[in-house]
C-alpha cells in the first residue's frame, strides 16, 4: 500500500511517499516558488550561437534559458531533415517563440527549454505537434500495446501526438478520450494567451507538488493521502474529484500534536536516507558522494559476515546494497552519471543477480534510468535523468569549515 504524507508550513510544502511504510520518494516546494519544469513561457530569442548550435532566450528569469537545436526541430524524429540544419536558419535574435522548461536552472546555468511541447494527463501525455502515438515501454503485453496504440490513432488529430502512460493499461477508450479533451483545452488556453501576452510571459504553470504526485504516483481508489493542513486537504479533494470522478479514497486530515512526519516515521527515514554513510541490514554500509553531474556509491561489508564463504558473503552484501541503492536513488532524486563500486565478485552469475536486483527496484522509478553495465574495473555504471532541483528543504547544510569533505584546510606543523 502507498501512503502520501504531506506536511504544510507557512512557506513550504513537503511530500513523502511511503510504500509499505518505507520512504521511497521525497520532495519539497516553497510557496510562491513553484518549480519551472513543465511550465510554458512566451520568450524572445536574445542570442543565436552557431558554434554551439544553440540559442539563449529570455523567459523572464535571472538567467536566460538555453535552447538547443534539437529542441527546435520537429518532435518526430522521422520528420526531421537528414542533415541537421544550422540553428541560424531556424531562429533569429528578436524572434518571439513559445517554449516549455525541460530542466530547471542549476549552478550558473539557466533553464533548458524546448519547443517539443508536452502536457501530461492522468492516462496520456499530449503532444500538440508530434504526429505519432507511443506506448509506455513498461506495458509488456503486445496485445495491450496494440490496443492502446489503436485507441491513440483513432483519437488524435493529424498533427497531434499521444503517449500512452503505464497507468493507461487496461483502461477503456472513454477514459483516454476524456483525458485528451481536457489536455486539448489546456493547450488551446496556452495558445490564446501566447497571442495576447507581452514578452516575456508565463503562459502556463505546472501543477503543484501535491497535484503532480497525485497525478503521477497515486491510485485514488487504493492509496492513502494524509495532510496536516485543512486548506491543502480541501484543494487535494477538489483535484481528486476532477481526476477521479468515479470515486476516491477519503483524504485524511492529521491533527496530532507531533509533526506529521514524525508520527509517520518520515523524519527518521529522511535522516538515514540522506546521510553520507548509510547502514544496511546486518552491518554493511554505503558511502554516498555526489558532485554536480557524478555520484559515486561505495559498498562495504563492514561488520556483515552472513555467508558460508567469502563469495557468498560478498554476493549477499551486494544484493542488500542493490536493493537499497535503487530505493535511495529514487528517494534522493539522484541524476547524471552514477558509479557503484560493489564488492568484487568472482562469478559472472552473481554479477548478473546484482544487476537484475537493481533493475527490478529501479523499474518502479518514473524517471528514465539506464544501467549501462560493468566496467573493466568492476564498477557498475548507470545514468538517470534529472529535471528538478535537489529535494528543497532537507539537503543537509555543508560545513563552512571543511566544505563537506571532513578535512580541514588549516595545516599545522
Short mmCIF file of N, CA and C in Angstrom, two decimals, residues 123-254:
data_model
loop_
_atom_site.label_atom_id
_atom_site.label_comp_id
_atom_site.label_asym_id
_atom_site.label_seq_id
_atom_site.Cartn_x
_atom_site.Cartn_y
_atom_site.Cartn_z
N UNK A 123 -3.85 9.60 -17.91
CA UNK A 123 -3.62 8.38 -18.67
C UNK A 123 -2.65 8.56 -19.83
N UNK A 124 -2.54 9.78 -20.32
CA UNK A 124 -1.73 10.02 -21.51
C UNK A 124 -0.84 11.25 -21.32
N UNK A 125 0.13 11.38 -22.25
CA UNK A 125 0.87 12.63 -22.42
C UNK A 125 0.50 13.16 -23.80
N UNK A 126 0.04 14.40 -23.82
CA UNK A 126 -0.43 15.03 -25.06
C UNK A 126 0.68 15.88 -25.65
N UNK A 127 0.95 15.70 -26.95
CA UNK A 127 1.97 16.47 -27.66
C UNK A 127 1.31 17.12 -28.87
N UNK A 128 1.11 18.42 -28.85
CA UNK A 128 0.28 19.08 -29.88
C UNK A 128 0.75 18.90 -31.32
N UNK A 129 2.09 18.71 -31.53
CA UNK A 129 2.59 18.68 -32.91
C UNK A 129 3.49 17.48 -33.21
N UNK A 130 3.41 16.40 -32.43
CA UNK A 130 4.36 15.30 -32.57
C UNK A 130 4.02 14.32 -33.69
N UNK A 131 2.75 14.19 -34.04
CA UNK A 131 2.31 13.36 -35.16
C UNK A 131 2.64 11.87 -35.01
N UNK A 132 2.57 11.34 -33.79
CA UNK A 132 2.75 9.90 -33.61
C UNK A 132 2.11 9.46 -32.31
N UNK A 133 1.91 8.14 -32.18
CA UNK A 133 1.38 7.55 -30.94
C UNK A 133 2.45 6.63 -30.37
N UNK A 134 2.76 6.81 -29.10
CA UNK A 134 3.70 5.94 -28.41
C UNK A 134 3.02 5.26 -27.24
N UNK A 135 3.60 4.15 -26.80
CA UNK A 135 3.08 3.40 -25.66
C UNK A 135 4.21 3.15 -24.68
N UNK A 136 3.95 3.35 -23.40
CA UNK A 136 4.97 3.15 -22.37
C UNK A 136 5.65 1.79 -22.52
N UNK A 137 6.98 1.79 -22.42
CA UNK A 137 7.74 0.54 -22.53
C UNK A 137 7.46 -0.40 -21.38
N UNK A 138 6.89 0.13 -20.28
CA UNK A 138 6.61 -0.72 -19.13
C UNK A 138 5.35 -1.56 -19.31
N UNK A 139 4.61 -1.29 -20.39
CA UNK A 139 3.47 -2.16 -20.74
C UNK A 139 4.01 -3.26 -21.64
N UNK A 140 4.03 -4.48 -21.13
CA UNK A 140 4.73 -5.58 -21.81
C UNK A 140 3.85 -6.37 -22.77
N UNK A 141 2.55 -6.52 -22.47
CA UNK A 141 1.69 -7.35 -23.30
C UNK A 141 1.52 -6.75 -24.70
N UNK A 142 1.89 -7.49 -25.70
CA UNK A 142 1.83 -6.98 -27.07
C UNK A 142 0.40 -6.65 -27.48
N UNK A 143 -0.56 -7.48 -27.06
CA UNK A 143 -1.96 -7.24 -27.41
C UNK A 143 -2.46 -5.93 -26.82
N UNK A 144 -2.03 -5.64 -25.57
CA UNK A 144 -2.45 -4.39 -24.92
C UNK A 144 -1.76 -3.19 -25.55
N UNK A 145 -0.50 -3.36 -25.93
CA UNK A 145 0.22 -2.27 -26.61
C UNK A 145 -0.48 -1.92 -27.93
N UNK A 146 -0.87 -2.95 -28.66
CA UNK A 146 -1.56 -2.72 -29.94
C UNK A 146 -2.92 -2.07 -29.73
N UNK A 147 -3.63 -2.49 -28.67
CA UNK A 147 -4.95 -1.91 -28.39
C UNK A 147 -4.82 -0.42 -28.07
N UNK A 148 -3.86 -0.08 -27.20
CA UNK A 148 -3.67 1.32 -26.81
C UNK A 148 -3.21 2.17 -27.99
N UNK A 149 -2.32 1.60 -28.81
CA UNK A 149 -1.86 2.35 -29.99
C UNK A 149 -3.02 2.62 -30.93
N UNK A 150 -3.91 1.64 -31.08
CA UNK A 150 -5.08 1.82 -31.93
C UNK A 150 -6.00 2.90 -31.39
N UNK A 151 -6.19 2.95 -30.07
CA UNK A 151 -7.02 4.00 -29.45
C UNK A 151 -6.42 5.37 -29.74
N UNK A 152 -5.10 5.47 -29.55
CA UNK A 152 -4.43 6.75 -29.79
C UNK A 152 -4.57 7.22 -31.23
N UNK A 153 -4.40 6.29 -32.17
CA UNK A 153 -4.50 6.65 -33.59
C UNK A 153 -5.92 7.09 -33.94
N UNK A 154 -6.91 6.46 -33.33
CA UNK A 154 -8.30 6.85 -33.63
C UNK A 154 -8.64 8.23 -33.06
N UNK A 155 -8.07 8.55 -31.91
CA UNK A 155 -8.46 9.78 -31.21
C UNK A 155 -7.66 11.02 -31.64
N UNK A 156 -6.42 10.83 -32.03
CA UNK A 156 -5.58 12.00 -32.30
C UNK A 156 -5.94 12.66 -33.63
N UNK A 157 -5.76 13.98 -33.66
CA UNK A 157 -5.89 14.72 -34.92
C UNK A 157 -4.58 14.61 -35.68
N UNK A 158 -4.59 15.04 -36.94
CA UNK A 158 -3.47 14.77 -37.84
C UNK A 158 -2.12 15.21 -37.28
N UNK A 159 -2.04 16.41 -36.71
CA UNK A 159 -0.75 16.94 -36.26
C UNK A 159 -0.39 16.53 -34.83
N UNK A 160 -1.32 15.93 -34.12
CA UNK A 160 -1.13 15.66 -32.69
C UNK A 160 -0.34 14.38 -32.43
N UNK A 161 0.24 14.31 -31.23
CA UNK A 161 0.90 13.10 -30.77
C UNK A 161 0.38 12.72 -29.39
N UNK A 162 0.41 11.43 -29.10
CA UNK A 162 -0.07 10.93 -27.81
C UNK A 162 0.87 9.83 -27.34
N UNK A 163 1.24 9.88 -26.07
CA UNK A 163 1.95 8.77 -25.44
C UNK A 163 1.04 8.17 -24.39
N UNK A 164 0.82 6.87 -24.49
CA UNK A 164 0.00 6.15 -23.51
C UNK A 164 0.87 5.85 -22.29
N UNK A 165 0.49 6.38 -21.14
CA UNK A 165 1.27 6.18 -19.93
C UNK A 165 1.06 4.76 -19.38
N UNK A 166 1.96 4.34 -18.50
CA UNK A 166 1.89 2.99 -17.93
C UNK A 166 0.54 2.73 -17.29
N UNK A 167 0.00 3.74 -16.61
CA UNK A 167 -1.28 3.55 -15.89
C UNK A 167 -2.47 3.42 -16.83
N UNK A 168 -2.27 3.66 -18.12
CA UNK A 168 -3.38 3.53 -19.07
C UNK A 168 -3.67 2.08 -19.41
N UNK A 169 -2.81 1.15 -18.98
CA UNK A 169 -3.01 -0.26 -19.26
C UNK A 169 -4.39 -0.71 -18.79
N UNK A 170 -5.13 -1.34 -19.70
CA UNK A 170 -6.47 -1.90 -19.43
C UNK A 170 -7.54 -0.83 -19.21
N UNK A 171 -7.22 0.43 -19.47
CA UNK A 171 -8.23 1.47 -19.34
C UNK A 171 -9.10 1.54 -20.60
N UNK A 172 -10.39 1.86 -20.45
CA UNK A 172 -11.27 1.95 -21.62
C UNK A 172 -10.97 3.19 -22.46
N UNK A 173 -11.41 3.17 -23.70
CA UNK A 173 -11.18 4.31 -24.59
C UNK A 173 -11.81 5.58 -24.03
N UNK A 174 -12.93 5.46 -23.33
CA UNK A 174 -13.62 6.64 -22.80
C UNK A 174 -12.74 7.41 -21.82
N UNK A 175 -11.95 6.69 -21.01
CA UNK A 175 -11.06 7.36 -20.05
C UNK A 175 -9.99 8.15 -20.78
N UNK A 176 -9.39 7.54 -21.80
CA UNK A 176 -8.34 8.21 -22.58
C UNK A 176 -8.93 9.42 -23.31
N UNK A 177 -10.13 9.26 -23.84
CA UNK A 177 -10.78 10.33 -24.60
C UNK A 177 -11.06 11.54 -23.71
N UNK A 178 -11.50 11.29 -22.47
CA UNK A 178 -11.74 12.39 -21.53
C UNK A 178 -10.46 13.12 -21.17
N UNK A 179 -9.38 12.36 -20.96
CA UNK A 179 -8.09 12.95 -20.67
C UNK A 179 -7.62 13.82 -21.83
N UNK A 180 -7.75 13.31 -23.04
CA UNK A 180 -7.32 14.05 -24.22
C UNK A 180 -8.10 15.34 -24.39
N UNK A 181 -9.40 15.32 -24.15
CA UNK A 181 -10.22 16.52 -24.29
C UNK A 181 -9.76 17.60 -23.30
N UNK A 182 -9.46 17.18 -22.07
CA UNK A 182 -9.00 18.14 -21.06
C UNK A 182 -7.65 18.75 -21.46
N UNK A 183 -6.73 17.93 -21.95
CA UNK A 183 -5.40 18.41 -22.32
C UNK A 183 -5.46 19.30 -23.56
N UNK A 184 -6.35 19.00 -24.49
CA UNK A 184 -6.53 19.87 -25.65
C UNK A 184 -7.00 21.25 -25.21
N UNK A 185 -7.91 21.28 -24.24
CA UNK A 185 -8.40 22.59 -23.76
C UNK A 185 -7.28 23.36 -23.08
N UNK A 186 -6.39 22.66 -22.38
CA UNK A 186 -5.23 23.33 -21.77
C UNK A 186 -4.34 23.93 -22.84
N UNK A 187 -4.08 23.17 -23.91
CA UNK A 187 -3.23 23.68 -24.98
C UNK A 187 -3.88 24.87 -25.68
N UNK A 188 -5.18 24.84 -25.90
CA UNK A 188 -5.88 25.97 -26.51
C UNK A 188 -5.74 27.22 -25.64
N UNK A 189 -5.81 27.04 -24.32
CA UNK A 189 -5.65 28.17 -23.40
C UNK A 189 -4.24 28.76 -23.51
N UNK A 190 -3.24 27.88 -23.58
CA UNK A 190 -1.84 28.34 -23.72
C UNK A 190 -1.68 29.10 -25.03
N UNK A 191 -2.23 28.58 -26.10
CA UNK A 191 -2.09 29.21 -27.42
C UNK A 191 -2.75 30.58 -27.44
N UNK A 192 -3.93 30.71 -26.84
CA UNK A 192 -4.62 32.01 -26.81
C UNK A 192 -3.83 33.03 -25.99
N UNK A 193 -3.29 32.61 -24.85
CA UNK A 193 -2.51 33.52 -24.02
C UNK A 193 -1.24 33.97 -24.75
N UNK A 194 -0.65 33.07 -25.53
CA UNK A 194 0.57 33.42 -26.27
C UNK A 194 0.31 34.54 -27.28
N UNK A 195 -0.88 34.55 -27.87
CA UNK A 195 -1.22 35.57 -28.86
C UNK A 195 -1.40 36.95 -28.24
N UNK A 196 -1.87 36.99 -26.99
CA UNK A 196 -2.22 38.27 -26.37
C UNK A 196 -1.19 38.78 -25.35
N UNK A 197 -0.16 37.97 -25.02
CA UNK A 197 0.77 38.34 -23.95
C UNK A 197 2.00 39.05 -24.49
N UNK A 198 2.53 39.96 -23.67
CA UNK A 198 3.80 40.61 -23.98
C UNK A 198 4.95 39.68 -23.56
N UNK A 199 6.12 39.88 -24.19
CA UNK A 199 7.30 39.06 -23.89
C UNK A 199 8.12 39.73 -22.79
N UNK A 200 8.68 38.98 -21.83
CA UNK A 200 8.45 37.56 -21.57
C UNK A 200 7.20 37.38 -20.72
N UNK A 201 6.55 36.22 -20.84
CA UNK A 201 5.32 35.99 -20.08
C UNK A 201 5.18 34.52 -19.74
N UNK A 202 4.75 34.26 -18.51
CA UNK A 202 4.40 32.91 -18.11
C UNK A 202 3.01 32.60 -18.66
N UNK A 203 2.91 31.56 -19.47
CA UNK A 203 1.64 31.20 -20.10
C UNK A 203 0.88 30.12 -19.34
N UNK A 204 1.65 29.22 -18.72
CA UNK A 204 1.01 28.09 -18.03
C UNK A 204 1.99 27.51 -17.03
N UNK A 205 1.57 27.33 -15.78
CA UNK A 205 2.42 26.72 -14.76
C UNK A 205 2.10 25.25 -14.63
N UNK A 206 3.13 24.48 -14.29
CA UNK A 206 2.89 23.07 -13.99
C UNK A 206 2.11 22.97 -12.70
N UNK A 207 1.61 21.78 -12.41
CA UNK A 207 0.84 21.57 -11.19
C UNK A 207 1.70 21.75 -9.95
N UNK A 208 1.04 21.93 -8.81
CA UNK A 208 1.76 21.99 -7.54
C UNK A 208 2.35 20.63 -7.23
N UNK A 209 3.23 20.58 -6.25
CA UNK A 209 3.91 19.35 -5.90
C UNK A 209 2.92 18.26 -5.50
N UNK A 210 1.89 18.61 -4.73
CA UNK A 210 0.90 17.62 -4.30
C UNK A 210 0.11 17.11 -5.51
N UNK A 211 -0.32 18.00 -6.38
CA UNK A 211 -1.09 17.61 -7.55
C UNK A 211 -0.28 16.73 -8.49
N UNK A 212 1.03 17.06 -8.66
CA UNK A 212 1.88 16.25 -9.53
C UNK A 212 1.97 14.81 -9.03
N UNK A 213 2.18 14.67 -7.72
CA UNK A 213 2.34 13.32 -7.18
C UNK A 213 1.02 12.56 -7.19
N UNK A 214 -0.09 13.26 -7.00
CA UNK A 214 -1.39 12.59 -7.13
C UNK A 214 -1.57 12.09 -8.56
N UNK A 215 -1.23 12.92 -9.52
CA UNK A 215 -1.39 12.56 -10.93
C UNK A 215 -0.47 11.42 -11.34
N UNK A 216 0.79 11.45 -10.87
CA UNK A 216 1.81 10.55 -11.41
C UNK A 216 2.05 9.29 -10.58
N UNK A 217 1.77 9.32 -9.28
CA UNK A 217 2.21 8.21 -8.43
C UNK A 217 1.14 7.74 -7.46
N UNK A 218 -0.11 8.03 -7.74
CA UNK A 218 -1.16 7.81 -6.75
C UNK A 218 -2.33 7.10 -7.38
N UNK A 219 -2.82 6.07 -6.70
CA UNK A 219 -4.05 5.40 -7.13
C UNK A 219 -5.18 5.87 -6.22
N UNK A 220 -6.09 6.71 -6.72
CA UNK A 220 -7.11 7.31 -5.86
C UNK A 220 -8.00 6.31 -5.13
N UNK A 221 -8.16 5.12 -5.71
CA UNK A 221 -9.06 4.14 -5.12
C UNK A 221 -8.40 3.30 -4.02
N UNK A 222 -7.04 3.17 -4.09
CA UNK A 222 -6.35 2.29 -3.14
C UNK A 222 -5.44 3.02 -2.17
N UNK A 223 -4.73 4.03 -2.64
CA UNK A 223 -3.68 4.65 -1.84
C UNK A 223 -4.25 5.66 -0.84
N UNK A 224 -3.45 5.95 0.18
CA UNK A 224 -3.87 6.82 1.27
C UNK A 224 -3.17 8.18 1.17
N UNK A 225 -3.92 9.24 1.29
CA UNK A 225 -3.39 10.60 1.27
C UNK A 225 -3.72 11.28 2.59
N UNK A 226 -2.67 11.73 3.30
CA UNK A 226 -2.86 12.38 4.60
C UNK A 226 -2.12 13.72 4.58
N UNK A 227 -2.81 14.80 4.96
CA UNK A 227 -2.22 16.13 5.02
C UNK A 227 -2.46 16.72 6.41
N UNK A 228 -1.62 17.68 6.79
CA UNK A 228 -1.81 18.33 8.09
C UNK A 228 -2.33 19.76 7.94
N UNK A 229 -2.91 20.07 6.78
CA UNK A 229 -3.49 21.38 6.52
C UNK A 229 -4.89 21.21 5.96
N UNK A 230 -5.88 21.81 6.61
CA UNK A 230 -7.27 21.69 6.15
C UNK A 230 -7.44 22.32 4.77
N UNK A 231 -6.76 23.44 4.53
CA UNK A 231 -6.86 24.11 3.23
C UNK A 231 -6.28 23.23 2.12
N UNK A 232 -5.07 22.65 2.38
CA UNK A 232 -4.44 21.80 1.37
C UNK A 232 -5.25 20.53 1.14
N UNK A 233 -5.87 20.00 2.22
CA UNK A 233 -6.69 18.80 2.09
C UNK A 233 -7.90 19.06 1.20
N UNK A 234 -8.51 20.23 1.37
CA UNK A 234 -9.67 20.58 0.54
C UNK A 234 -9.27 20.74 -0.92
N UNK A 235 -8.12 21.37 -1.16
CA UNK A 235 -7.63 21.54 -2.53
C UNK A 235 -7.33 20.18 -3.16
N UNK A 236 -6.77 19.27 -2.36
CA UNK A 236 -6.47 17.93 -2.87
C UNK A 236 -7.75 17.18 -3.22
N UNK A 237 -8.79 17.35 -2.41
CA UNK A 237 -10.06 16.69 -2.69
C UNK A 237 -10.68 17.21 -3.99
N UNK A 238 -10.59 18.52 -4.22
CA UNK A 238 -11.11 19.10 -5.47
C UNK A 238 -10.37 18.51 -6.66
N UNK A 239 -9.02 18.42 -6.55
CA UNK A 239 -8.21 17.88 -7.64
C UNK A 239 -8.53 16.41 -7.88
N UNK A 240 -8.68 15.65 -6.79
CA UNK A 240 -9.03 14.24 -6.91
C UNK A 240 -10.41 14.07 -7.55
N UNK A 241 -11.33 14.94 -7.19
CA UNK A 241 -12.66 14.88 -7.77
C UNK A 241 -12.65 15.07 -9.27
N UNK A 242 -11.77 15.97 -9.75
CA UNK A 242 -11.64 16.20 -11.19
C UNK A 242 -10.93 15.03 -11.87
N UNK A 243 -9.90 14.49 -11.18
CA UNK A 243 -9.07 13.45 -11.79
C UNK A 243 -9.75 12.08 -11.74
N UNK A 244 -10.48 11.82 -10.66
CA UNK A 244 -11.10 10.51 -10.48
C UNK A 244 -12.59 10.69 -10.16
N UNK A 245 -13.37 11.12 -11.14
CA UNK A 245 -14.80 11.38 -10.89
C UNK A 245 -15.57 10.13 -10.46
N UNK A 246 -14.99 8.95 -10.72
CA UNK A 246 -15.66 7.72 -10.34
C UNK A 246 -15.56 7.40 -8.86
N UNK A 247 -14.76 8.17 -8.13
CA UNK A 247 -14.62 7.94 -6.69
C UNK A 247 -13.18 7.79 -6.27
N UNK A 248 -12.88 8.14 -5.03
CA UNK A 248 -11.53 8.05 -4.50
C UNK A 248 -11.60 7.82 -2.99
N UNK A 249 -10.49 7.31 -2.46
CA UNK A 249 -10.40 7.07 -1.03
C UNK A 249 -10.41 8.41 -0.30
N UNK A 250 -11.15 8.54 0.81
CA UNK A 250 -11.23 9.83 1.51
C UNK A 250 -9.85 10.38 1.90
N UNK A 251 -9.68 11.68 1.76
CA UNK A 251 -8.43 12.34 2.15
C UNK A 251 -8.39 12.47 3.67
N UNK A 252 -7.24 12.12 4.25
CA UNK A 252 -7.09 12.18 5.70
C UNK A 252 -6.52 13.52 6.15
N UNK A 253 -7.02 14.04 7.26
CA UNK A 253 -6.51 15.28 7.86
C UNK A 253 -5.87 14.94 9.20
N UNK A 254 -4.57 15.22 9.32
CA UNK A 254 -3.83 14.89 10.55
C UNK A 254 -3.92 16.05 11.53
#
